[in-house]
Amino acid sequence: MRKIFKVGDKIEIVRIDRRTWEEKDVQYISKIADIKDEYFYIFTPIKEGVYVTFYIDEILRLYKISSDGVWMFDGVIEERFKEPEYMIKVKQISDVRKIQRRMFFRLPINLDIFVKLLNSGQILKENTSEQIADDFSEGKIVKALTKDISGGGVCFIAQEEFEIGDLILTKIPIEQEELILKAQILRKERVQHPTYRFMYGCKFVEARQNEIDKIVRFIFAQQQKMRQKGLL
């Protein structure tokens, strides 16, 4: 296989939660300083004028966006350096793999949405559009606010407490309609907010292709607006 990651490449770094092996929400931009076998020497990213603090044995996911797609692999930090420059030494611990670009980009956006926890009976029901709509009309529905959205999932804050692994229904306003999508909670953390107590990272499950396409079109349209305003 041809070499994908090369010295000098611009990359994006995401921390990985060891318990769930899921991505945390903050992304960092950096560059590859050197490569020796399975070891990557990466310039320590700077955020708001300060070097980002990483830790020995911390798991990272590295992304490279190229003309032929988005490539990624997982690595573990083995050393940190301050000389001759601030760098981290990352050992590659997974194969390099290609992912869909549309599933990669997470659009930071605040959308008012509604969320409902699925009970065991609803989880076992056939996943038709009509059945999902019926399920959403039953039981307790809570208001939430998105932090970001992608073709693969959504991050939101809410007052209601859910648990990691819970299956939920989300009602999200997209393209002048409300999409009702099933999702699974992968991350949970407390937040300081005047209205909401928890932040959740979720992945969509059993989403239909036309539903994903609507989300992707919405993201592209919002990106275009941001570019016109000079925000991207």
Coordinates of C-alpha atoms in Angstrom, one line a residue:
M1 CA 0.0 0.0 0.0
R2 CA 1.3 3.4 -0.9
K3 CA 2.5 5.7 1.9
I4 CA -0.4 8.0 2.9
F5 CA 1.1 10.0 5.8
K6 CA 4.3 11.9 4.9
V7 CA 6.7 14.3 6.6
G8 CA 5.3 17.8 6.3
D9 CA 1.7 16.7 6.0
K10 CA -0.9 18.9 7.8
I11 CA -3.0 16.7 10.0
E12 CA -5.9 16.9 12.5
I13 CA -5.7 15.3 15.9
V14 CA -8.5 14.1 18.1
R15 CA -8.2 12.6 21.6
I16 CA -9.8 9.1 22.1
D17 CA -11.6 8.1 25.3
R18 CA -10.0 4.8 26.4
R19 CA -13.2 3.5 28.0
T20 CA -15.4 3.8 24.9
W21 CA -12.7 4.2 22.2
E22 CA -14.8 7.1 20.9
E23 CA -13.6 10.6 19.9
K24 CA -13.7 13.6 22.2
D25 CA -15.1 16.7 20.7
V26 CA -12.0 19.0 20.4
Q27 CA -9.8 18.8 17.2
Y28 CA -6.3 20.2 16.9
I29 CA -4.4 21.2 13.8
S30 CA -0.7 20.2 13.5
K31 CA 2.0 18.9 11.1
I32 CA 4.2 15.8 10.9
A33 CA 7.8 16.7 11.7
D34 CA 9.3 13.2 11.1
I35 CA 8.5 9.5 10.6
K36 CA 10.6 6.6 11.7
D37 CA 9.0 3.2 11.0
E38 CA 5.8 3.1 13.1
Y39 CA 6.7 6.3 15.0
F40 CA 5.4 9.7 14.1
Y41 CA 7.0 12.9 15.5
I42 CA 4.3 15.6 15.5
F43 CA 4.6 19.2 16.3
T44 CA 2.6 20.0 19.5
P45 CA -0.5 21.9 18.5
I46 CA -1.1 25.4 19.8
K47 CA -4.5 26.5 20.9
E48 CA -5.3 30.1 21.9
G49 CA -1.5 30.9 22.0
V50 CA -0.7 28.0 24.3
Y51 CA 0.8 24.6 23.6
V52 CA -1.8 21.9 24.1
T53 CA -0.9 19.5 26.9
F54 CA -0.9 15.8 26.0
Y55 CA 0.0 12.9 28.2
I56 CA 2.1 9.8 28.0
D57 CA 0.0 6.7 27.0
E58 CA -2.9 9.0 25.8
I59 CA -4.6 7.6 22.7
L60 CA -5.0 9.9 19.7
R61 CA -6.6 9.6 16.3
L62 CA -4.8 11.3 13.4
Y63 CA -6.6 12.5 10.2
K64 CA -5.2 13.6 6.9
I65 CA -7.5 15.3 4.3
S66 CA -6.3 14.8 0.8
S67 CA -7.7 15.1 -2.7
D68 CA -8.7 11.5 -2.8
G69 CA -10.4 11.4 0.6
V70 CA -9.9 11.4 4.4
W71 CA -7.4 9.0 5.9
M72 CA -6.9 8.1 9.6
F73 CA -5.1 5.9 12.1
D74 CA -4.9 5.6 15.9
G75 CA -1.8 6.1 17.9
V76 CA -0.5 6.2 21.4
I77 CA 1.8 8.9 22.8
E78 CA 5.1 7.5 24.0
E79 CA 7.3 10.6 24.5
R80 CA 7.0 14.4 24.7
F81 CA 9.8 16.8 23.7
K82 CA 10.5 20.5 24.2
E83 CA 13.8 20.5 22.3
P84 CA 14.6 21.3 19.5
E85 CA 10.9 22.1 19.3
Y86 CA 7.7 21.1 21.1
M87 CA 6.7 17.7 19.8
I88 CA 5.0 14.4 20.7
K89 CA 6.2 11.0 19.6
V90 CA 3.2 8.8 18.6
K91 CA 3.3 5.1 17.9
Q92 CA 0.9 3.9 15.2
I93 CA -1.4 1.2 16.7
S94 CA -3.9 0.7 13.9
D95 CA -4.0 0.3 10.2
V96 CA -4.4 3.5 8.0
R97 CA -7.9 3.5 6.7
K98 CA -10.0 5.7 4.5
I99 CA -13.3 7.2 5.6
Q100 CA -16.0 9.1 3.8
R101 CA -15.4 12.9 3.8
R102 CA -19.0 13.7 4.5
M103 CA -19.0 11.6 7.6
F104 CA -15.9 13.4 8.9
F105 CA -16.8 17.0 9.0
R106 CA -18.7 18.1 12.1
L107 CA -20.5 21.4 11.7
P108 CA -20.6 23.5 14.9
I109 CA -24.1 24.8 15.1
N110 CA -26.8 25.4 17.6
L111 CA -30.2 23.9 16.7
D112 CA -33.2 23.5 19.0
I113 CA -34.0 19.8 18.9
F114 CA -36.2 17.3 20.8
V115 CA -35.0 14.0 22.3
K116 CA -36.8 11.0 23.6
L117 CA -35.4 7.9 25.3
L118 CA -36.5 4.6 23.7
N119 CA -37.8 1.9 26.0
S120 CA -37.1 -1.8 25.5
G121 CA -40.3 -2.4 23.6
Q122 CA -39.7 0.4 21.2
I123 CA -36.2 -0.8 20.5
L124 CA -37.4 -4.2 19.3
K125 CA -40.1 -2.7 16.9
E126 CA -39.6 -2.6 13.2
N127 CA -37.8 0.6 12.2
T128 CA -40.2 2.1 9.7
S129 CA -40.7 5.8 9.2
E130 CA -44.3 5.5 10.5
Q131 CA -43.3 3.5 13.5
I132 CA -40.5 5.9 14.4
A133 CA -42.9 8.9 14.2
D134 CA -45.4 7.0 16.4
D135 CA -42.6 6.2 18.9
F136 CA -41.7 9.8 19.2
S137 CA -45.2 10.8 20.0
E138 CA -45.3 8.6 23.0
G139 CA -43.7 9.1 26.4
K140 CA -41.5 11.9 27.8
I141 CA -39.9 14.3 25.2
V142 CA -37.1 16.7 26.3
K143 CA -35.7 19.8 24.7
A144 CA -32.0 20.0 23.8
L145 CA -29.6 22.1 21.9
T146 CA -27.0 20.8 19.4
K147 CA -23.3 21.7 19.6
D148 CA -22.4 20.1 16.3
I149 CA -23.7 17.7 13.7
S150 CA -22.3 15.5 11.0
G151 CA -23.5 12.8 8.6
G152 CA -22.7 10.2 11.3
G153 CA -24.0 11.7 14.5
V154 CA -24.8 14.7 16.7
C155 CA -23.5 16.3 19.9
F156 CA -26.1 18.1 22.1
I157 CA -26.7 19.5 25.6
A158 CA -29.8 18.7 27.6
Q159 CA -31.1 19.0 31.2
E160 CA -32.2 15.4 31.2
E161 CA -29.8 12.7 32.2
F162 CA -29.2 9.8 29.9
E163 CA -26.7 7.0 30.1
I164 CA -23.9 5.8 27.8
G165 CA -25.4 3.2 25.5
D166 CA -28.9 4.5 25.7
L167 CA -30.9 4.5 22.4
I168 CA -32.8 7.7 21.8
L169 CA -34.9 9.4 19.1
T170 CA -33.8 12.9 18.0
K171 CA -36.0 15.3 16.1
I172 CA -33.8 17.7 14.2
P173 CA -34.8 20.6 11.9
I174 CA -33.1 20.0 8.6
E175 CA -34.0 21.5 5.2
Q176 CA -37.4 22.9 6.3
E177 CA -38.5 19.6 7.8
E178 CA -37.9 17.7 11.0
L179 CA -35.9 14.5 10.7
I180 CA -36.6 11.9 13.4
L181 CA -33.4 9.8 13.7
K182 CA -32.5 7.0 16.1
A183 CA -29.1 7.5 17.8
Q184 CA -27.0 5.9 20.5
I185 CA -25.3 7.8 23.2
L186 CA -21.5 7.3 23.2
R187 CA -20.2 10.1 25.4
K188 CA -21.6 11.9 28.4
E189 CA -20.2 14.7 30.5
R190 CA -21.4 17.5 32.9
V191 CA -21.3 21.0 31.6
Q192 CA -21.6 24.5 33.1
H193 CA -24.7 26.0 31.4
P194 CA -27.6 28.1 32.7
T195 CA -30.2 25.8 31.2
Y196 CA -28.6 22.4 30.5
R197 CA -26.6 20.0 32.8
F198 CA -25.2 17.4 30.4
M199 CA -23.5 17.1 27.0
Y200 CA -23.9 13.9 24.9
G201 CA -22.1 12.7 21.9
C202 CA -24.2 10.3 19.8
K203 CA -24.0 8.3 16.6
F204 CA -26.9 7.8 14.3
V205 CA -28.1 4.2 14.0
E206 CA -30.2 2.6 11.2
A207 CA -30.4 6.0 9.4
R208 CA -31.6 5.8 5.8
Q209 CA -29.4 7.0 3.0
N210 CA -31.8 9.8 2.0
E211 CA -31.8 11.1 5.6
I212 CA -28.0 11.2 5.7
D213 CA -28.0 12.9 2.4
K214 CA -30.3 15.6 3.7
I215 CA -28.0 16.2 6.7
V216 CA -24.9 16.4 4.4
R217 CA -26.6 18.9 2.0
F218 CA -27.5 21.0 5.0
I219 CA -23.9 20.9 6.3
F220 CA -22.6 21.9 2.8
A221 CA -25.1 24.8 2.6
Q222 CA -24.0 26.1 6.0
Q223 CA -20.4 25.7 5.1
Q224 CA -21.0 27.8 2.0
K225 CA -22.6 30.5 4.1
M226 CA -19.7 30.5 6.5
R227 CA -17.2 30.8 3.6
Q228 CA -19.1 33.8 2.2
K229 CA -18.8 35.4 5.6
G230 CA -15.1 34.6 5.9
L231 CA -15.6 32.2 8.8
L232 CA -14.0 29.2 7.0

